[in-house]
XYZ file of C-alpha atoms in Angstrom:
737
model
C 2.674 10.665 9.104
C 2.835 6.791 9.579
C 6.320 6.535 7.826
C 7.841 9.348 9.819
C 6.345 7.341 13.019
C 7.917 4.443 11.908
C 11.428 5.196 12.264
C 11.266 5.034 15.774
C 10.697 1.059 15.383
C 13.289 -1.627 15.539
C 12.623 -4.915 14.359
C 14.039 -7.728 14.854
C 16.096 -8.498 11.672
C 18.625 -10.415 9.507
C 21.536 -8.285 8.689
C 23.537 -10.433 6.341
C 27.475 -8.649 5.947
C 29.999 -9.732 2.725
C 33.044 -8.745 1.674
C 33.866 -5.876 -0.526
C 34.560 -8.287 -3.423
C 30.893 -9.984 -3.075
C 29.414 -6.689 -2.998
C 30.823 -6.055 -6.074
C 30.523 -9.682 -8.180
C 27.101 -9.973 -6.649
C 24.859 -12.155 -8.648
C 27.449 -12.049 -11.386
C 30.456 -13.876 -9.515
C 31.690 -15.353 -12.638
C 32.545 -12.082 -14.225
C 30.336 -11.591 -17.013
C 28.889 -8.513 -15.371
C 28.669 -5.828 -12.876
C 26.975 -5.588 -9.994
C 26.198 -1.917 -8.167
C 25.034 -0.894 -4.873
C 24.845 2.477 -3.156
C 23.656 3.995 0.170
C 21.915 7.444 0.380
C 22.730 8.505 3.425
C 26.720 7.912 2.969
C 26.911 7.423 -0.901
C 29.637 5.171 0.210
C 29.157 0.974 -0.888
C 26.574 -0.624 0.646
C 27.497 -3.725 1.396
C 25.600 -6.512 -0.128
C 24.233 -9.801 1.290
C 24.499 -13.245 -0.143
C 26.029 -13.813 -3.678
C 24.218 -15.665 -6.049
C 22.585 -18.931 -5.314
C 23.652 -21.757 -7.789
C 20.056 -21.142 -9.512
C 20.981 -17.963 -10.337
C 18.992 -16.114 -7.839
C 19.405 -12.339 -7.604
C 18.026 -12.352 -4.651
C 20.720 -11.054 -2.633
C 22.607 -8.855 -4.764
C 22.830 -4.810 -4.120
C 21.113 -2.634 -6.659
C 21.479 -3.723 -10.287
C 23.652 -6.032 -12.222
C 24.955 -5.842 -16.080
C 24.682 -8.894 -17.842
C 27.145 -9.823 -20.761
C 24.194 -9.134 -22.877
C 24.121 -5.766 -22.310
C 20.290 -6.827 -19.688
C 20.215 -4.312 -16.999
C 18.601 -5.906 -14.133
C 17.417 -3.764 -11.031
C 16.799 -5.521 -7.738
C 13.945 -2.930 -6.052
C 14.128 -3.106 -2.403
C 10.717 -2.694 -3.070
C 8.037 -4.949 -3.703
C 5.844 -4.568 -6.736
C 1.832 -5.335 -6.240
C 0.622 -3.528 -9.679
C 1.202 0.101 -7.955
C 4.306 0.462 -10.684
C 7.263 0.857 -8.251
C 9.381 -1.172 -10.298
C 8.871 1.467 -13.098
C 9.525 4.233 -11.046
C 12.892 2.782 -9.687
C 13.965 1.168 -13.240
C 13.537 4.798 -14.068
C 15.437 6.129 -11.703
C 18.354 3.793 -12.324
C 18.303 3.832 -16.319
C 18.236 7.814 -16.426
C 21.633 8.162 -14.398
C 22.695 4.840 -16.205
C 21.673 6.510 -19.727
C 20.695 2.224 -20.603
C 18.287 1.054 -23.286
C 14.884 0.956 -22.223
C 13.711 -1.751 -23.789
C 17.066 -4.000 -22.453
C 15.970 -3.116 -18.309
C 14.162 -5.288 -16.274
C 13.654 -5.247 -12.742
C 13.029 -8.217 -9.824
C 12.413 -8.176 -5.972
C 15.435 -7.717 -3.753
C 15.382 -8.871 0.415
C 17.780 -10.084 2.767
C 20.009 -7.353 3.290
C 19.065 -3.779 5.550
C 21.866 -2.070 4.809
C 21.216 -2.068 0.863
C 17.200 -2.514 1.186
C 16.041 -0.513 4.340
C 13.501 1.824 3.974
C 15.251 5.493 4.471
C 11.335 6.478 5.113
C 10.953 4.359 7.882
C 14.698 5.107 9.313
C 16.539 2.786 7.334
C 16.106 -0.078 10.029
C 13.853 -2.111 8.201
C 12.927 -3.076 4.474
C 9.178 -2.604 3.941
C 7.070 -1.080 1.169
C 4.179 1.080 2.338
C 2.842 4.689 3.373
C 3.721 5.461 -0.202
C 7.169 5.660 0.308
C 8.775 3.724 -2.605
C 9.900 6.441 -4.363
C 10.539 8.504 -1.572
C 12.745 6.219 -0.371
C 14.064 5.268 -3.838
C 14.888 8.849 -5.364
C 18.460 9.146 -4.523
C 19.689 6.029 -3.617
C 19.052 4.503 -7.045
C 19.693 7.266 -9.003
C 23.256 6.645 -7.759
C 23.482 3.293 -8.366
C 22.795 3.969 -11.927
C 25.328 6.793 -12.127
C 27.797 4.966 -10.436
C 27.570 2.272 -12.763
C 27.686 4.183 -15.564
C 30.966 5.786 -14.084
C 32.276 2.120 -13.882
C 31.334 1.318 -17.538
C 33.089 4.431 -18.628
C 36.122 3.587 -16.765
C 36.354 0.225 -18.136
C 36.116 1.361 -22.231
C 38.451 4.134 -21.213
C 40.867 1.204 -20.038
C 40.184 -0.676 -22.973
C 40.329 1.967 -25.602
C 43.314 4.058 -24.125
C 41.408 6.909 -24.120
C 40.310 9.378 -21.698
C 37.181 8.682 -19.787
C 35.667 12.065 -20.109
C 35.818 12.018 -23.866
C 33.315 8.754 -24.114
C 29.731 9.434 -24.476
C 27.037 6.963 -23.134
C 23.142 7.108 -25.177
C 20.654 4.315 -24.930
C 23.108 1.580 -23.809
C 26.218 2.423 -26.166
C 29.549 3.905 -25.250
C 31.026 5.731 -27.656
C 34.288 7.968 -28.799
C 35.008 10.373 -31.009
C 37.821 8.405 -32.774
C 34.330 5.588 -33.805
C 35.341 3.138 -30.999
C 32.065 1.654 -29.569
C 30.371 -0.941 -27.946
C 27.463 -1.842 -25.559
C 26.943 -2.584 -22.209
C 27.593 -5.796 -21.953
C 31.066 -6.067 -23.991
C 32.578 -4.051 -20.999
C 30.391 -5.688 -18.013
C 32.828 -7.700 -16.986
C 35.727 -5.184 -17.134
C 33.660 -3.083 -15.028
C 33.113 -5.274 -12.487
C 36.945 -4.791 -11.403
C 36.469 -1.134 -11.492
C 36.611 0.861 -7.993
C 33.271 1.834 -7.091
C 33.250 5.672 -7.049
C 33.244 7.056 -3.690
C 30.607 9.700 -5.033
C 28.591 10.334 -8.205
C 27.470 13.744 -9.859
C 23.946 12.982 -10.849
C 22.523 14.900 -13.943
C 20.663 18.249 -13.557
C 16.569 18.267 -14.145
C 17.640 19.805 -17.536
C 19.276 16.885 -18.966
C 16.689 14.038 -17.649
C 15.318 12.187 -20.470
C 13.165 9.707 -18.557
C 12.348 11.000 -15.323
C 9.040 12.967 -15.878
C 8.735 12.057 -19.409
C 4.796 11.599 -19.890
C 5.529 9.605 -23.101
C 7.598 6.523 -20.981
C 5.428 3.500 -20.910
C 5.700 1.264 -18.153
C 8.865 -1.602 -19.054
C 6.224 -4.336 -18.199
C 3.200 -3.429 -19.753
C 3.524 -6.141 -22.700
C 3.726 -9.279 -20.549
C 1.178 -8.277 -18.120
C -1.444 -7.707 -21.111
C -0.186 -11.255 -22.469
C -0.430 -13.185 -19.570
C 3.148 -13.840 -19.184
C 3.786 -12.008 -16.003
C 4.341 -14.672 -12.905
C 3.083 -14.497 -9.857
C 2.958 -16.369 -6.405
C -0.105 -17.990 -7.852
C 1.682 -19.383 -10.853
C 4.493 -20.870 -9.233
C 4.904 -24.425 -9.384
C 7.784 -26.421 -8.162
C 8.890 -30.420 -8.856
C 6.568 -32.262 -6.626
C 4.982 -29.379 -5.188
C 1.802 -30.095 -2.965
C -1.324 -27.677 -2.280
C -2.745 -26.586 0.827
C -5.889 -24.718 1.667
C -6.918 -23.291 5.433
C -9.655 -24.133 8.059
C -9.486 -20.725 9.809
C -11.768 -21.038 12.983
C -15.227 -19.486 12.072
C -15.354 -16.951 14.924
C -12.198 -14.383 15.438
C -10.558 -15.608 18.462
C -11.790 -19.476 18.311
C -9.272 -22.134 18.449
C -9.186 -25.930 17.156
C -10.241 -28.057 20.150
C -10.235 -31.286 17.936
C -10.651 -32.351 14.364
C -12.002 -35.595 12.460
C -9.831 -36.418 8.978
C -10.929 -39.351 8.142
C -12.862 -39.096 4.907
C -11.045 -36.117 3.984
C -7.959 -38.723 3.162
C -9.780 -40.858 1.457
C -10.402 -38.724 -1.208
C -8.097 -39.011 -4.071
C -5.566 -36.717 -4.426
C -5.590 -35.738 -0.628
C -2.152 -36.164 0.791
C -2.507 -35.407 4.484
C -4.323 -33.407 6.929
C -2.245 -31.148 9.404
C -3.146 -29.023 12.036
C -1.246 -25.187 12.905
C -1.855 -22.766 15.414
C -3.246 -20.944 12.545
C -6.126 -23.414 12.029
C -6.247 -27.315 9.956
C -4.465 -27.347 6.364
C -5.538 -29.988 3.794
C -2.892 -30.645 1.849
C -3.493 -32.044 -1.539
C -1.815 -33.175 -5.289
C -3.716 -30.035 -6.331
C -5.865 -27.722 -5.294
C -9.350 -29.226 -6.184
C -8.205 -32.275 -4.087
C -7.336 -30.154 -1.584
C -10.947 -28.099 -1.671
C -12.792 -31.374 -1.801
C -10.711 -33.048 1.324
C -11.587 -29.866 3.036
C -15.304 -30.417 2.908
C -14.883 -33.452 4.229
C -13.069 -32.563 7.582
C -14.880 -31.901 10.374
C -13.503 -29.387 13.359
C -14.558 -28.634 16.760
C -13.505 -25.399 17.932
C -12.950 -24.456 21.213
C -14.840 -20.625 21.375
C -14.035 -19.114 24.606
C -12.687 -15.791 24.200
C -13.959 -15.397 20.985
C -15.624 -12.419 19.307
C -19.505 -13.078 18.978
C -21.224 -9.549 18.584
C -22.599 -8.822 15.144
C -22.483 -5.577 13.632
C -25.421 -4.078 14.950
C -24.029 -4.789 18.704
C -20.950 -3.066 18.067
C -22.072 -0.248 16.077
C -24.305 0.301 18.507
C -21.743 0.800 21.305
C -19.476 2.618 19.197
C -22.204 5.213 18.665
C -22.973 5.343 22.514
C -18.987 5.717 23.121
C -19.054 8.888 20.571
C -21.405 10.754 22.564
C -19.197 10.559 25.352
C -16.018 12.200 26.431
C -13.033 10.673 24.742
C -10.380 8.398 26.163
C -7.418 10.353 24.688
C -6.819 13.530 22.926
C -4.725 13.692 19.876
C -4.930 17.190 19.410
C -6.087 19.991 21.640
C -6.011 23.703 20.463
C -7.548 26.877 22.172
C -10.432 26.588 24.271
C -13.484 24.849 22.389
C -15.496 24.320 25.442
C -15.702 28.693 25.396
C -15.688 28.606 21.453
C -18.891 26.520 21.310
C -20.195 28.551 24.068
C -19.919 31.917 22.206
C -20.708 30.738 18.804
C -23.916 32.136 17.135
C -24.790 28.644 15.360
C -23.508 24.675 16.575
C -23.797 21.882 13.995
C -23.379 18.360 14.935
C -23.247 15.064 13.094
C -22.159 11.501 13.704
C -20.499 9.560 10.797
C -20.299 5.629 10.492
C -17.800 3.318 8.564
C -18.037 -0.089 8.066
C -15.191 -2.648 8.049
C -13.551 -3.107 4.973
C -12.018 -5.880 3.250
C -8.650 -5.499 0.599
C -10.307 -7.749 -1.909
C -6.648 -7.611 -3.937
C -7.363 -9.701 -7.145
C -4.741 -12.544 -6.201
C -5.857 -13.834 -2.764
C -3.100 -14.984 -0.187
C -0.438 -17.146 -1.048
C 2.949 -18.416 -0.203
C 5.047 -21.044 -1.260
C 7.587 -22.931 0.907
C 10.537 -25.655 0.748
C 13.168 -27.058 2.374
C 16.474 -27.259 -0.352
C 18.945 -29.634 -0.194
C 21.637 -27.552 1.586
C 18.770 -26.994 4.572
C 18.246 -23.494 3.435
C 14.675 -22.563 3.209
C 13.145 -20.959 0.467
C 9.853 -18.854 0.250
C 7.948 -17.680 -2.869
C 5.247 -14.956 -2.239
C 4.093 -11.194 -1.879
C 7.090 -10.212 0.963
C 5.907 -6.507 2.082
C 7.468 -7.018 4.968
C 10.509 -9.549 3.988
C 13.046 -9.107 7.120
C 9.841 -9.475 9.683
C 8.933 -13.260 7.253
C 12.390 -14.013 7.163
C 12.588 -14.161 10.927
C 9.318 -15.558 11.861
C 10.390 -18.063 8.874
C 13.583 -19.159 10.657
C 11.690 -19.672 14.156
C 9.385 -21.852 12.776
C 12.226 -24.101 10.948
C 14.315 -24.102 14.025
C 17.843 -22.437 10.877
C 19.229 -19.052 11.516
C 18.102 -16.106 9.315
C 20.811 -16.388 6.671
C 19.430 -19.988 5.697
C 16.018 -18.588 5.179
C 15.727 -17.213 1.262
C 12.749 -15.153 0.122
C 11.925 -14.763 -3.510
C 9.573 -11.667 -3.681
C 7.285 -12.152 -6.316
C 5.082 -9.447 -7.847
C 1.545 -9.701 -6.704
C -1.918 -8.981 -7.902
C -2.900 -6.168 -5.650
C -2.218 -6.046 -1.565
C -3.584 -2.443 -0.503
C -1.755 -3.643 2.695
C -2.802 -6.713 3.339
C 0.183 -8.272 2.573
C 2.108 -6.160 5.410
C 0.968 -7.925 8.449
C 2.912 -8.099 11.583
C 2.550 -12.059 12.315
C 3.859 -13.171 8.521
C 0.348 -14.815 7.755
C 0.098 -16.945 4.801
C 3.875 -16.919 4.936
C 3.700 -18.492 8.286
C 1.355 -20.935 7.135
C 3.559 -22.292 4.225
C 6.483 -23.096 6.570
C 3.940 -24.460 9.219
C 2.463 -26.862 6.839
C 5.878 -27.395 4.877
C 7.474 -28.234 8.262
C 4.154 -30.483 9.435
C 5.002 -32.430 6.420
C 8.483 -33.263 7.414
C 9.716 -30.559 4.577
C 9.073 -34.022 1.807
C 7.829 -31.638 -0.542
C 7.343 -27.919 -1.656
C 3.909 -26.795 -0.331
C 1.689 -23.878 -1.533
C -0.677 -22.575 0.777
C -3.744 -21.229 -1.284
C -6.446 -19.040 0.036
C -9.964 -18.953 -1.367
C -11.638 -15.725 -1.842
C -14.317 -16.672 0.437
C -11.231 -17.468 2.862
C -9.591 -14.323 1.743
C -12.969 -12.105 2.532
C -13.942 -14.216 5.875
C -10.828 -14.597 7.846
C -8.539 -12.015 6.433
C -7.775 -8.520 7.941
C -10.116 -5.118 7.544
C -9.908 -1.614 7.496
C -11.487 -0.705 11.216
C -14.861 0.094 11.409
C -15.449 3.940 13.186
C -17.861 6.104 14.077
C -16.864 10.279 13.895
C -18.762 12.197 16.621
C -17.919 16.034 15.046
C -19.411 19.504 16.193
C -18.544 23.093 14.751
C -19.473 26.232 15.849
C -19.896 29.835 13.320
C -19.662 33.081 14.824
C -22.572 35.967 13.281
C -19.880 36.578 10.354
C -19.992 32.400 8.932
C -16.377 32.002 10.292
C -15.404 28.969 11.684
C -14.703 29.580 15.726
C -14.706 25.933 16.764
C -14.294 22.738 15.730
C -14.600 19.047 17.529
C -13.749 15.223 16.300
C -14.262 12.109 18.678
C -12.722 9.066 16.829
C -14.389 5.667 17.603
C -12.303 2.469 16.704
C -10.161 -0.310 16.956
C -6.464 0.533 17.141
C -4.358 -1.543 14.386
C -1.140 -0.823 16.263
C -2.163 -2.078 19.887
C -0.866 -5.520 21.100
C 1.437 -5.865 17.837
C 5.206 -5.428 16.785
C 4.001 -2.098 16.607
C 2.663 -1.176 19.799
C 5.381 1.619 20.833
C 3.721 3.820 18.059
C 0.337 4.238 20.429
C 1.437 7.263 22.263
C -0.900 8.616 25.806
C -3.806 6.057 24.011
C -3.620 7.646 20.788
C -2.755 5.222 17.906
C -2.051 7.660 14.855
C -3.241 5.540 12.231
C -6.409 5.980 13.628
C -6.475 9.577 13.642
C -4.071 10.568 10.614
C -5.799 13.238 8.456
C -7.797 14.321 11.295
C -5.221 15.314 13.857
C -3.636 17.353 10.699
C -6.300 19.382 9.152
C -4.665 22.086 7.187
C -7.361 24.730 8.014
C -7.110 28.003 10.256
C -9.253 26.894 13.366
C -8.322 28.441 16.194
C -10.504 26.236 18.671
C -10.285 22.076 18.124
C -9.983 19.298 19.372
C -9.808 15.761 18.071
C -10.376 12.643 20.545
C -10.044 9.177 19.934
C -11.815 5.882 22.159
C -9.899 2.816 21.241
C -12.178 -0.084 21.484
C -11.573 -3.767 22.353
C -12.709 -6.451 19.666
C -11.169 -9.481 18.444
C -12.079 -8.784 14.884
C -8.568 -8.692 13.063
C -7.695 -4.991 11.835
C -4.883 -4.181 9.362
C -4.110 -1.089 7.489
C -5.919 -0.287 4.496
C -5.148 1.822 1.588
C -4.789 5.745 2.683
C -5.029 4.305 6.126
C -6.504 6.650 8.743
C -7.901 9.431 6.111
C -9.841 6.423 4.459
C -12.624 7.989 7.165
C -11.146 11.067 8.985
C -10.902 12.955 5.095
C -14.692 11.674 4.572
C -16.099 13.222 8.390
C -13.903 16.228 7.982
C -14.592 16.885 4.509
C -17.922 16.379 4.530
C -18.617 17.955 7.529
C -17.136 20.516 6.570
C -19.763 21.207 3.663
C -22.322 21.056 6.327
C -20.842 23.799 8.022
C -20.555 26.007 4.709
C -24.160 25.640 4.110
C -25.138 26.746 7.822
C -22.713 29.728 7.116
C -24.040 30.197 4.094
C -20.771 30.290 1.679
C -19.618 28.559 -1.433
C -17.975 25.671 -0.220
C -14.999 26.407 -1.992
C -14.653 29.500 -1.067
C -15.102 28.770 2.796
C -12.193 26.196 2.178
C -10.145 28.615 0.554
C -10.620 31.412 3.424
C -8.954 29.245 5.979
C -5.907 28.412 3.998
C -2.894 30.323 3.216
C -3.340 31.557 -0.495
C 0.259 29.942 -1.913
C -0.385 26.544 0.209
C -0.322 23.211 -1.741
C -3.870 22.423 -0.672
C -5.280 25.941 -1.675
C -3.056 25.557 -4.964
C -4.611 21.434 -5.947
C -8.088 23.177 -4.614
C -7.943 26.247 -7.282
C -6.323 23.837 -10.058
C -8.946 21.512 -9.335
C -11.833 24.443 -9.333
C -10.649 25.607 -12.751
C -10.200 22.293 -14.488
C -13.717 21.329 -13.725
C -14.550 25.261 -13.904
C -16.732 25.527 -10.772
C -18.149 29.034 -11.525
C -19.793 27.404 -14.677
C -23.507 26.682 -13.986
C -23.810 22.500 -14.761
C -26.169 20.996 -17.151
C -29.589 20.331 -15.772
C -29.589 16.880 -13.778
C -25.867 17.620 -12.958
C -24.324 18.442 -9.997
C -20.671 19.461 -8.201
C -19.522 18.380 -4.933
C -15.615 19.013 -3.808
C -13.267 17.779 -1.008
C -9.374 18.052 -0.610
C -6.856 15.567 1.784
C -3.200 15.493 2.327
C -2.064 11.881 3.035
C 1.178 10.268 2.826
C 3.130 13.619 1.795
C 0.433 14.376 -1.200
C -2.519 16.876 -1.525
C -5.376 15.560 -3.928
C -8.333 17.647 -4.663
C -11.092 15.994 -6.124
C -14.480 18.029 -7.729
C -17.051 15.180 -8.403
C -19.917 15.503 -10.775
C -23.082 12.983 -10.269
C -26.568 12.700 -11.209
C -29.286 11.158 -9.969
C -30.020 7.408 -10.883
C -33.337 5.979 -8.938
C -32.989 6.195 -5.872
C -29.328 7.151 -5.969
C -26.673 8.667 -7.763
C -23.925 8.215 -10.369
C -21.077 9.517 -10.768
C -20.553 11.301 -14.106
C -16.727 12.698 -13.585
C -13.944 13.432 -11.398
C -11.226 16.205 -12.027
C -8.810 15.799 -9.325
C -5.270 17.757 -9.197
C -2.398 16.168 -7.054
C 0.806 17.516 -5.453
C 2.951 14.761 -5.166
C 6.174 16.228 -5.649
C 7.935 16.011 -8.713
C 6.272 13.318 -10.579
C 8.995 10.583 -11.833
C 6.384 9.110 -14.223
C 3.602 11.495 -15.290
C 1.596 8.736 -16.480
C 1.693 6.060 -13.452
C 0.530 8.994 -11.401
C -2.344 9.863 -13.309
C -2.645 5.862 -13.205
C -2.415 5.927 -9.592
C -5.014 8.976 -9.178
C -7.321 7.087 -11.370
C -7.207 3.921 -9.520
C -7.678 5.021 -5.913
C -10.743 7.127 -7.159
C -12.114 3.648 -8.572
C -10.863 2.179 -5.018
C -12.380 4.799 -3.159
C -15.478 4.973 -5.148
C -15.998 1.172 -4.568
C -15.886 1.789 -0.661
C -18.453 4.328 -0.453
C -20.843 3.270 -2.645
C -21.530 -0.727 -2.209
C -18.628 -2.233 -0.093
C -19.051 -3.235 3.963
C -18.065 -6.522 5.830
C -20.350 -7.097 8.600
C -21.175 -9.826 11.692
C -23.850 -11.723 12.610
C -23.027 -13.330 15.997
C -19.484 -13.186 15.169
C -19.341 -14.229 11.814
C -18.633 -12.420 8.507
C -21.508 -12.580 6.419
C -19.756 -11.752 2.802
C -17.752 -14.491 0.755
C -16.967 -13.442 -2.256
C -17.867 -10.473 -5.078
C -21.571 -11.231 -4.917
C -22.001 -9.996 -1.837
C -18.775 -8.180 -0.955
C -19.156 -5.377 -4.307
C -16.789 -3.810 -5.313
C -17.117 -0.723 -8.363
C -18.461 -2.387 -11.840
C -16.532 -1.084 -14.655
C -19.761 0.652 -15.682
C -19.977 2.780 -12.780
C -16.618 3.955 -13.178
C -16.800 7.771 -14.014
C -14.578 9.803 -15.981
C -11.692 10.768 -14.605
C -8.814 13.871 -15.761
C -5.976 13.981 -13.429
C -3.609 17.611 -13.308
C -0.360 17.126 -11.711
C 0.769 20.210 -10.080
C 4.293 20.875 -11.309
C 7.148 20.940 -8.397
C 10.470 20.436 -8.199
C 10.312 18.840 -4.547
C 11.498 15.202 -4.023
C 8.705 13.008 -4.669
C 6.020 12.145 -2.424
C 3.456 9.632 -1.978
C 0.796 8.533 -4.917
C -0.241 4.878 -4.080
C -2.675 6.485 -1.783
C -3.346 9.456 -2.070
C -5.973 9.795 -4.720
C -8.557 7.684 -2.543
C -9.252 9.677 0.621
C -11.100 12.802 -0.994
C -13.260 10.653 -3.681
C -15.877 9.900 -0.935
C -16.790 13.308 0.694
C -16.592 14.672 -2.581
C -19.183 12.755 -4.209
C -21.214 13.194 -0.482
C -21.342 16.576 -0.787
C -22.359 16.275 -4.651
C -25.246 13.869 -3.441
C -26.355 15.823 -1.015
C -27.246 18.982 -3.613
C -28.476 16.157 -5.933
C -30.977 14.900 -3.383
C -31.063 17.004 -0.666
C -29.561 13.965 1.644
C -26.720 13.928 3.918
C -24.651 10.470 3.833
C -23.051 10.078 6.942
C -23.503 6.032 7.053
C -21.058 4.253 4.647
C -21.858 2.339 2.164
C -24.081 4.842 0.248
C -26.558 2.461 -0.594
C -27.092 1.834 3.172
C -27.982 5.465 3.734
C -29.762 6.087 0.798
C -32.097 3.083 1.270
C -32.463 4.337 4.926
C-alpha cells in the first residue's frame, strides 16, 4: 500500500544531467572499462549524473561498470542495510551479463533521479523502503546486464572479425568456436565505444543460472564475517573530528542557553556549538566528546514540550477508542444493523506501545567541505535526494555541489528514512558551525538513539465482531487510535479525509469475506516523534485483527484455521500460504503434551505470509519453540535470502511482542540501552522453517512481511497454553497483570 501511495508524492530533488559520452564512460572516463545504464520504462539509455571524481568515486555513474581487470561493479539505486538488496541486484545483473560471481561487487549510488528513481514510488524520488528494492530493480538491472553483455560481445566480434552471434559468454569469459577467447577486462575499453543497444532480449526463466538458485551464497558474506566490511561508523578521514549531541530531554523543548566553559577545558575537546537540533560537543575523538558532553550545562525552554507519560497517554487513547472514530478508512455494508441482528457479539481492546528501531549501528554521518567547494557526506542515505537538498540549503551550495557517499549500514528498519535529514543534517550543521575547517563525524550513542530517536507509534484498537447462529462472521469493526506518521511532514499529502494510510494498512484491506465491516481512525496530537518501523502499520493491525479473529472463532466454536479458510477464496494467495503452513506444521496432528499451536496470516508490501507457532509453558510465561512459515513473495530471486529475511522478521517481531516497549515518565523516555529495552536474546529464538510458494509473478517485498504474523500466531498459541488472552503489548505486561 505505501509504495503505491508514495507515487503521488513529488519532492524537490536534485536532477543532474549529462552528455551521452558521460553516460557511456561514467566513472571510467579514462576508457579502461564500460559503464552502462538503463531506464526500465522506456528501455532506453538513462542519462548519467556526474562523471567520476578525482578520487575515483562511482557515486554518480549509472548502473554498472566493468574495469580493465574484469571486475564488475554494480551501482545500486537501493540502500543496503543488511536486508540483502545489494545481493539481489548483483544477481540480476550477473544473470544477464553472464559474469563471474566471484568478480562482482556492489556500491551505493545517488544523485540521479532518471537512473535511480524508485519505480515503485513513481520514479520521482530515490529511496529504499516499503520492501520495494527487488520490484524496482527487477527489470531495470537485468536490462543493464544484458546491454553490457551485448556491448562486450560487439567489441569482441569487431576485434576478432567474427559474427557476434557466434560468440558465447560464460562466467566472465567471451569465446568463439575458432578458439579465440578473452575475459571481460580485455574488451571493456572497446565496449565503451560501442553503441548502447536500443533494446535487449532478456533470458527466459529456463535459462537462468543465478536467479532462483538456492545454492547461491551472498557475495559479501566473507567480509561481513571477517569484519572487513565498512560502515559509516568505520569512516576515518584525515583530521576528522567527532561530535556527540545533547538533545532536549523532552520532545519539543529547545535550548535556551548553555555553559560549555568546563567542557572546553577538557583535553581533546575542540569546541561546543549550537545547532537547530541541540548542542554538539566536538572532540578529537569520541571519548573526549563524551567527557565534554558530561561537563556542559544546558537550560531548556520547555514551552510546548510533551510532558505526558505513558499512563496518561494510553488512558487518553483508551477513552478515545470507546468513542466514535474521527474518520473512516473503510465502510462496507451496514455494521450497525448486522450487530443488532447478530446471535453473539464479541469485543476486545488491544494496546501497543511505542517501539524503538534499535538498529545495531547507532545513527551517524560524516560531513566535510572539499577544496573545490563541494560538500561531501558519508552516511546511511535511505532517502538520498531529500538529504542532498537539505545539505545544500544548510551549506549554501547548489545541490549538484553536494556529493553523497552511500554507506552500508548496520540496520535501519525505517530509522534512516527521515523527512528532516536527522543525523545527516546535524553533521552538516556542526561542520558549518566549525567553519568547515575539518571533517566532522556526528555519532550518536545507544542511549541517544533510544531516547532521542523516532518510534513506532503507540496505538489502541477497539474491535467488535458479530456472528450469526451458524457461526458465520457477519459484522466487524476496528477503531484505531494513534499518531500519524505522515501528518505535518513532506508526506502530509498522503493523509486523505483524515486517514493516514500508515495507521490503517493491514486493517482496511482484510482478505476475509465479511459483508459488513468498518475501520475507523482517530489520530492523536502528541509531540513524541514517530516514524515507520519494520512493517509499519501491519505491526499492530495484523496483531489486532488476527488475534481477535481467533477469539471470534472460539466464540463460534470453530477451528481457527478452518474459520479463516471459510472466508477466503480457495485458490487465493492467503488460502494458499495458510494451507501450506498447515501442511508443513501438521496442523491436524496432535502435538506432544505441553505444546500448543497458533496460526496467523498477513499481507504486507505485496507479499502474503502465514505462520504457525508452537509454544510451551515457561513458568508464568511461554517459550516459542517452533515457527513454520509459508510465504508468497512472487518470484524468489535469492531463495536463501528470502528465508533469511523471514527468519529475521520472526526474530524482530518476537522481540517486539515479548519484551520491547518505549515508555515515558512526565514526557521523558525511560529506556536508554539494552538493559531496559530488551530485544530477543539468542536463546529465545525458536526453530524456524520457511517454505516459499513457487511463483512466476514478479518479485514483491520480503524485508518486512515476515514480521506481522508472528505476534498473533504466538498470542493465539499462548491462549491455548495459558487460557489467557494477550491484548496488551509486550506479553510480559499482559502476563504479569
